[in-house]
Short mmCIF file of C-alpha atoms in Angstrom, two decimals:
data_model
loop_
_atom_site.label_atom_id
_atom_site.label_comp_id
_atom_site.label_asym_id
_atom_site.label_seq_id
_atom_site.Cartn_x
_atom_site.Cartn_y
_atom_site.Cartn_z
CA MET A 30 -118.96 108.54 4.76
CA GLN A 31 -119.12 109.55 1.31
CA THR A 32 -121.30 112.45 0.19
CA PRO A 33 -122.95 112.80 -3.22
CA PRO A 34 -121.10 115.06 -5.98
CA ALA A 35 -122.05 118.57 -5.62
CA PRO A 36 -123.96 120.11 -8.59
CA SER A 37 -121.64 121.60 -11.40
CA SER A 38 -121.70 125.22 -12.22
CA GLY A 39 -124.41 125.80 -14.85
CA THR A 40 -126.89 123.38 -13.48
CA ARG A 41 -130.34 124.39 -12.26
CA ARG A 42 -131.09 124.22 -8.59
CA GLY A 43 -133.00 121.03 -8.41
CA SER A 44 -131.33 117.33 -8.41
CA LEU A 45 -132.49 113.82 -8.86
CA ALA A 46 -130.52 110.77 -7.42
CA CYS A 47 -132.11 107.17 -8.22
CA VAL A 48 -130.30 104.73 -5.84
CA GLY A 49 -130.65 100.98 -5.43
CA LEU A 50 -131.72 99.46 -2.14
CA GLY A 51 -130.41 96.16 -2.74
CA MET A 52 -132.37 92.93 -2.80
CA THR A 53 -132.12 92.11 1.08
CA LEU A 54 -133.33 94.58 3.62
CA GLY A 55 -130.48 96.48 5.29
CA SER A 56 -127.80 94.37 4.25
CA HIS A 57 -127.30 95.79 0.50
CA LEU A 58 -127.54 99.57 1.13
CA THR A 59 -124.23 101.10 0.14
CA PRO A 60 -122.86 104.09 2.26
CA LEU A 61 -123.18 106.33 -0.96
CA ALA A 62 -126.80 105.40 -1.70
CA ARG A 63 -127.70 105.96 2.13
CA SER A 64 -126.03 109.59 1.97
CA HIS A 65 -128.16 110.39 -1.31
CA ILE A 66 -131.13 109.15 0.83
CA GLU A 67 -130.47 111.09 3.94
CA GLN A 68 -129.50 114.40 2.24
CA ALA A 69 -132.51 114.64 -0.01
CA ASP A 70 -135.44 116.81 0.65
CA VAL A 71 -138.01 114.31 -0.50
CA VAL A 72 -137.43 110.67 -1.15
CA PHE A 73 -139.64 108.65 -3.44
CA ALA A 74 -139.92 104.82 -2.82
CA ALA A 75 -140.31 101.60 -5.20
CA LEU A 76 -139.62 98.93 -2.95
CA SER A 77 -140.22 95.26 -2.58
CA ASP A 78 -142.94 95.43 0.40
CA GLY A 79 -144.24 97.55 3.14
CA VAL A 80 -142.00 96.38 5.64
CA VAL A 81 -138.92 97.67 3.43
CA GLU A 82 -140.65 100.94 3.01
CA MET A 83 -141.18 101.30 7.03
CA TRP A 84 -137.59 100.84 7.37
CA LEU A 85 -136.74 103.48 4.92
CA GLU A 86 -139.02 105.86 6.43
CA ARG A 87 -136.59 105.54 9.52
CA MET A 88 -133.71 107.07 7.60
CA HIS A 89 -135.89 110.08 6.16
CA PRO A 90 -139.16 111.91 7.25
CA ASP A 91 -140.59 112.57 3.82
CA VAL A 92 -140.71 109.29 2.17
CA ARG A 93 -143.59 108.83 -0.48
CA SER A 94 -144.60 105.54 -1.72
CA LEU A 95 -144.87 104.79 -5.56
CA GLN A 96 -146.73 101.60 -5.06
CA PRO A 97 -150.27 102.82 -4.56
CA TYR A 98 -149.88 104.06 -8.38
CA TYR A 99 -150.05 100.15 -9.65
CA ARG A 100 -153.72 99.21 -10.32
CA GLU A 101 -154.92 96.09 -11.88
CA GLY A 102 -155.85 96.74 -15.43
CA LYS A 103 -153.79 99.71 -15.88
CA SER A 104 -150.91 99.81 -17.91
CA ARG A 105 -147.69 99.51 -15.94
CA LEU A 106 -146.06 102.21 -18.62
CA LYS A 107 -148.85 104.73 -17.49
CA THR A 108 -147.84 104.15 -13.82
CA TYR A 109 -144.13 104.35 -14.51
CA ARG A 110 -144.85 107.93 -16.48
CA GLN A 111 -146.52 108.92 -13.40
CA TRP A 112 -143.53 108.23 -11.30
CA VAL A 113 -141.28 110.22 -13.47
CA GLU A 114 -143.78 113.11 -13.29
CA LEU A 115 -143.84 112.91 -9.46
CA MET A 116 -140.08 113.06 -9.24
CA MET A 117 -139.57 115.67 -11.72
CA ALA A 118 -142.17 118.05 -10.24
CA GLU A 119 -140.07 118.33 -7.19
CA VAL A 120 -137.08 118.35 -9.22
CA ARG A 121 -138.50 121.60 -11.12
CA ALA A 122 -139.37 122.89 -7.61
CA GLY A 123 -135.97 123.18 -6.52
CA LYS A 124 -135.52 119.89 -4.26
CA ARG A 125 -132.94 117.37 -3.84
CA VAL A 126 -134.73 114.13 -5.06
CA CYS A 127 -133.92 110.64 -4.32
CA GLY A 128 -135.87 107.96 -5.79
CA VAL A 129 -135.27 104.56 -4.13
CA PHE A 130 -135.58 101.34 -6.20
CA TYR A 131 -135.30 97.68 -4.66
CA GLY A 132 -132.15 96.01 -6.12
CA HIS A 133 -130.48 98.13 -9.11
CA PRO A 134 -132.47 101.22 -10.28
CA GLY A 135 -131.37 100.56 -13.58
CA ILE A 136 -132.22 96.99 -14.16
CA PHE A 137 -135.71 96.29 -15.13
CA ALA A 138 -136.79 99.72 -14.12
CA TRP A 139 -137.90 101.99 -16.85
CA SER A 140 -138.91 104.97 -14.69
CA PRO A 141 -135.44 105.68 -13.00
CA HIS A 142 -133.65 105.94 -16.51
CA LYS A 143 -136.40 108.05 -17.92
CA ALA A 144 -136.50 110.28 -15.13
CA ILE A 145 -132.64 110.86 -15.22
CA GLU A 146 -132.85 111.58 -18.83
CA THR A 147 -135.42 113.94 -18.39
CA ALA A 148 -133.73 115.76 -15.46
CA ARG A 149 -130.55 116.34 -17.46
CA ALA A 150 -132.26 117.45 -20.79
CA GLU A 151 -133.92 120.10 -18.53
CA GLY A 152 -130.24 121.05 -17.20
CA TYR A 153 -130.65 119.56 -13.38
CA GLU A 154 -127.96 117.50 -12.15
CA ALA A 155 -129.10 113.83 -12.18
CA HIS A 156 -127.16 110.70 -10.91
CA MET A 157 -127.89 106.91 -10.76
CA GLU A 158 -126.19 104.76 -7.88
CA PRO A 159 -126.14 101.19 -8.69
CA GLY A 160 -127.19 98.47 -6.16
CA ILE A 161 -127.13 94.91 -5.80
CA SER A 162 -129.69 93.32 -8.18
CA ALA A 163 -131.53 90.03 -8.31
CA GLU A 164 -129.02 89.04 -10.82
CA ASP A 165 -126.38 89.45 -8.32
CA CYS A 166 -128.09 87.36 -5.78
CA LEU A 167 -128.93 84.70 -8.24
CA TYR A 168 -125.26 83.95 -9.20
CA ALA A 169 -124.39 83.77 -5.27
CA ASP A 170 -127.37 81.82 -4.25
CA LEU A 171 -127.27 79.24 -7.24
CA GLY A 172 -123.50 79.02 -7.35
CA ILE A 173 -123.43 80.19 -11.11
CA ASP A 174 -120.36 81.54 -12.92
CA PRO A 175 -121.56 83.51 -15.74
CA GLY A 176 -118.05 83.46 -17.26
CA ARG A 177 -117.64 79.68 -17.43
CA PHE A 178 -120.15 78.58 -20.00
CA GLY A 179 -121.70 82.26 -20.67
CA CYS A 180 -125.07 83.53 -19.66
CA GLN A 181 -128.01 84.78 -21.62
CA HIS A 182 -130.79 86.88 -20.07
CA PHE A 183 -133.85 87.82 -21.57
CA GLU A 184 -137.01 89.41 -20.40
CA ALA A 185 -139.40 86.09 -21.15
CA SER A 186 -142.04 88.07 -23.37
CA GLN A 187 -139.25 89.07 -25.41
CA LEU A 188 -138.82 85.61 -26.70
CA LEU A 189 -142.53 85.37 -27.90
CA PHE A 190 -142.61 88.77 -29.24
CA TYR A 191 -139.19 88.67 -31.52
CA GLU A 192 -136.97 86.41 -33.03
CA ARG A 193 -134.31 85.77 -30.57
CA ARG A 194 -131.32 83.38 -30.74
CA ILE A 195 -130.76 81.05 -27.76
CA ASP A 196 -127.50 79.28 -26.99
CA PRO A 197 -128.25 75.99 -25.23
CA ALA A 198 -124.54 75.69 -24.29
CA GLY A 199 -124.80 78.30 -21.64
CA TYR A 200 -126.97 79.54 -18.83
CA LEU A 201 -130.39 81.00 -20.03
CA VAL A 202 -132.09 83.45 -17.33
CA LEU A 203 -135.68 84.22 -18.09
CA TRP A 204 -136.95 87.06 -16.44
CA GLN A 205 -140.97 88.12 -15.46
CA VAL A 206 -141.75 84.48 -16.78
CA GLY A 207 -145.25 84.97 -14.53
CA LEU A 208 -145.93 87.88 -16.86
CA VAL A 209 -144.90 86.06 -20.02
CA GLY A 210 -147.09 87.08 -23.36
CA ASP A 211 -148.57 90.07 -21.52
CA ARG A 212 -148.96 92.59 -24.44
CA SER A 213 -151.36 95.12 -22.12
CA LEU A 214 -148.74 95.93 -19.60
CA ALA A 215 -151.86 95.83 -17.31
CA ARG A 216 -151.78 92.46 -15.93
CA PHE A 217 -150.04 90.98 -12.76
CA GLN A 218 -149.82 87.35 -14.18
CA THR A 219 -150.77 85.31 -17.06
CA GLY A 220 -151.94 81.79 -17.06
CA SER A 221 -150.32 78.45 -17.80
CA ALA A 222 -151.58 78.81 -21.53
CA TYR A 223 -149.25 81.40 -21.92
CA ARG A 224 -146.46 79.57 -20.40
CA GLN A 225 -147.19 76.68 -22.52
CA LEU A 226 -146.42 78.54 -25.50
CA LEU A 227 -142.94 79.68 -24.05
CA VAL A 228 -142.41 75.95 -23.35
CA GLU A 229 -143.00 75.01 -27.00
CA LEU A 230 -140.53 77.55 -27.84
CA LEU A 231 -137.78 76.66 -25.47
CA ALA A 232 -138.47 73.04 -26.65
CA ARG A 233 -136.39 73.94 -30.03
CA ASP A 234 -133.37 73.88 -28.07
CA TYR A 235 -134.17 71.97 -24.89
CA PRO A 236 -135.51 68.50 -23.93
CA LEU A 237 -138.78 68.67 -22.23
CA ASP A 238 -137.29 66.55 -19.27
CA HIS A 239 -134.65 69.40 -19.06
CA GLU A 240 -134.13 70.72 -15.40
CA VAL A 241 -135.23 74.31 -14.65
CA ILE A 242 -134.84 76.19 -11.79
CA VAL A 243 -137.43 78.78 -10.44
CA TYR A 244 -135.62 81.36 -8.18
CA ARG A 245 -136.37 84.12 -5.99
CA GLY A 246 -134.09 86.05 -3.70
CA ALA A 247 -134.37 86.95 -0.28
CA THR A 248 -135.75 90.41 0.47
CA LEU A 249 -135.84 90.15 4.56
CA PRO A 250 -132.91 89.02 6.58
CA ILE A 251 -135.02 86.33 8.28
CA GLU A 252 -135.81 84.58 4.82
CA LYS A 253 -133.91 82.42 2.53
CA PRO A 254 -133.71 82.35 -1.18
CA ARG A 255 -136.77 80.25 -2.61
CA VAL A 256 -135.42 77.42 -5.14
CA ARG A 257 -137.70 75.07 -7.01
CA ARG A 258 -136.45 72.61 -9.63
CA LEU A 259 -138.80 70.82 -12.03
CA PRO A 260 -138.51 69.54 -15.62
CA LEU A 261 -139.22 72.05 -18.38
CA ARG A 262 -142.47 70.11 -19.36
CA GLU A 263 -144.14 71.05 -15.99
CA LEU A 264 -143.27 74.75 -15.97
CA PRO A 265 -146.65 75.81 -17.33
CA GLN A 266 -148.56 74.32 -14.34
CA ALA A 267 -145.86 75.68 -11.85
CA PRO A 268 -147.13 78.74 -9.67
CA LEU A 269 -145.24 81.65 -10.43
CA THR A 270 -145.01 85.45 -9.25
CA ALA A 271 -143.49 88.22 -11.47
CA GLU A 272 -140.55 88.43 -9.10
CA GLU A 273 -139.64 84.72 -9.75
CA THR A 274 -136.83 83.91 -12.28
CA VAL A 275 -136.39 80.84 -14.29
CA VAL A 276 -133.02 79.63 -15.02
CA LEU A 277 -132.23 76.91 -17.61
CA PRO A 278 -128.61 75.42 -17.17
CA PRO A 279 -126.81 74.33 -20.13
CA ALA A 280 -128.24 71.52 -22.11
CA GLN A 281 -125.17 70.79 -24.53
CA SER A 282 -121.44 70.96 -24.20
CA LEU A 283 -119.34 73.85 -25.56
CA ARG A 284 -118.31 72.74 -29.18
CA PRO A 285 -114.80 73.70 -30.27
CA ASN A 286 -114.37 76.18 -33.22
CA ILE A 287 -111.63 74.04 -34.98
CA ALA A 288 -111.37 76.56 -37.63
CA MET A 289 -111.00 79.63 -35.45
CA GLN A 290 -108.42 77.68 -33.12
CA GLN A 291 -106.36 76.77 -36.26
CA ARG A 292 -106.06 80.41 -37.18
CA LEU A 293 -105.15 81.31 -33.55
CA GLU A 294 -102.51 78.78 -33.61
CA ALA A 295 -101.17 80.13 -36.67
CA LEU A 296 -101.00 83.55 -35.44
CA ASP A 297 -99.33 82.35 -32.21
CA GLU A 298 -96.71 80.86 -34.46
CA LEU A 299 -96.19 83.95 -36.25
CA GLU A 300 -96.01 86.11 -33.17
CA LYS A 301 -93.04 83.48 -31.85
CA ALA A 302 -91.31 84.21 -35.06
CA GLY A 303 -91.50 88.08 -34.65
CA ASP A 304 -93.90 88.54 -37.60
CA VAL A 305 -97.20 89.72 -35.63
CA ALA A 306 -96.88 93.09 -34.13
#
């Protein structure tokens, strides 16, 4: 089994590794992520449910759940800052700390990035070990190849808060639609009126009868992915959780860029003639 890299000379004693557990219990954990968990002095866990936490506790005697720091009405950013301080307190105490996050620890996860940045700034060894993310599972479960038509990913609220450009000739993946429009970072769900605003924005580029896919990957081996298909106009009334992702397949065909293709053709001819390096 691979082992985590040893601290380089000049670094302080404590260390931090943020690893991904993957999405499906047991089947997505990499050998290197497992090694980080097993060799840590203390493990902090931000996972999808209690069953996954119980499974992790079989791998290490000191697993500390980060989930109790969530609270309705409390800003999630405040919670995430607390997570960073909890992990850094143990790092500063000279311990090998492992933060375990479901999916990929660097995707839709503020705390791992901030904790690693803080640890490195203070002279500690810090490392992020990737994991299989919800995005990876989405491609497999829905049969999407992002290289075929292209694929845009947005956190849903960003489409309302900022001017973003959507390309309806590719796939559009919207994350956290169940929380769309939440400016407080303190809610676990927003209602249909918020999703109606999102639909009105999307209707600039998509017909209201365009099919959307509501997706959630499996987190337990006994589960199957949840996939629902509905027209865009019905999205506001559809029950959604923060964990579900909305995918809009392409609504237009790719349009050839004739001018650029002509320039490429000219370059090809020059290359054949030996005039292009």
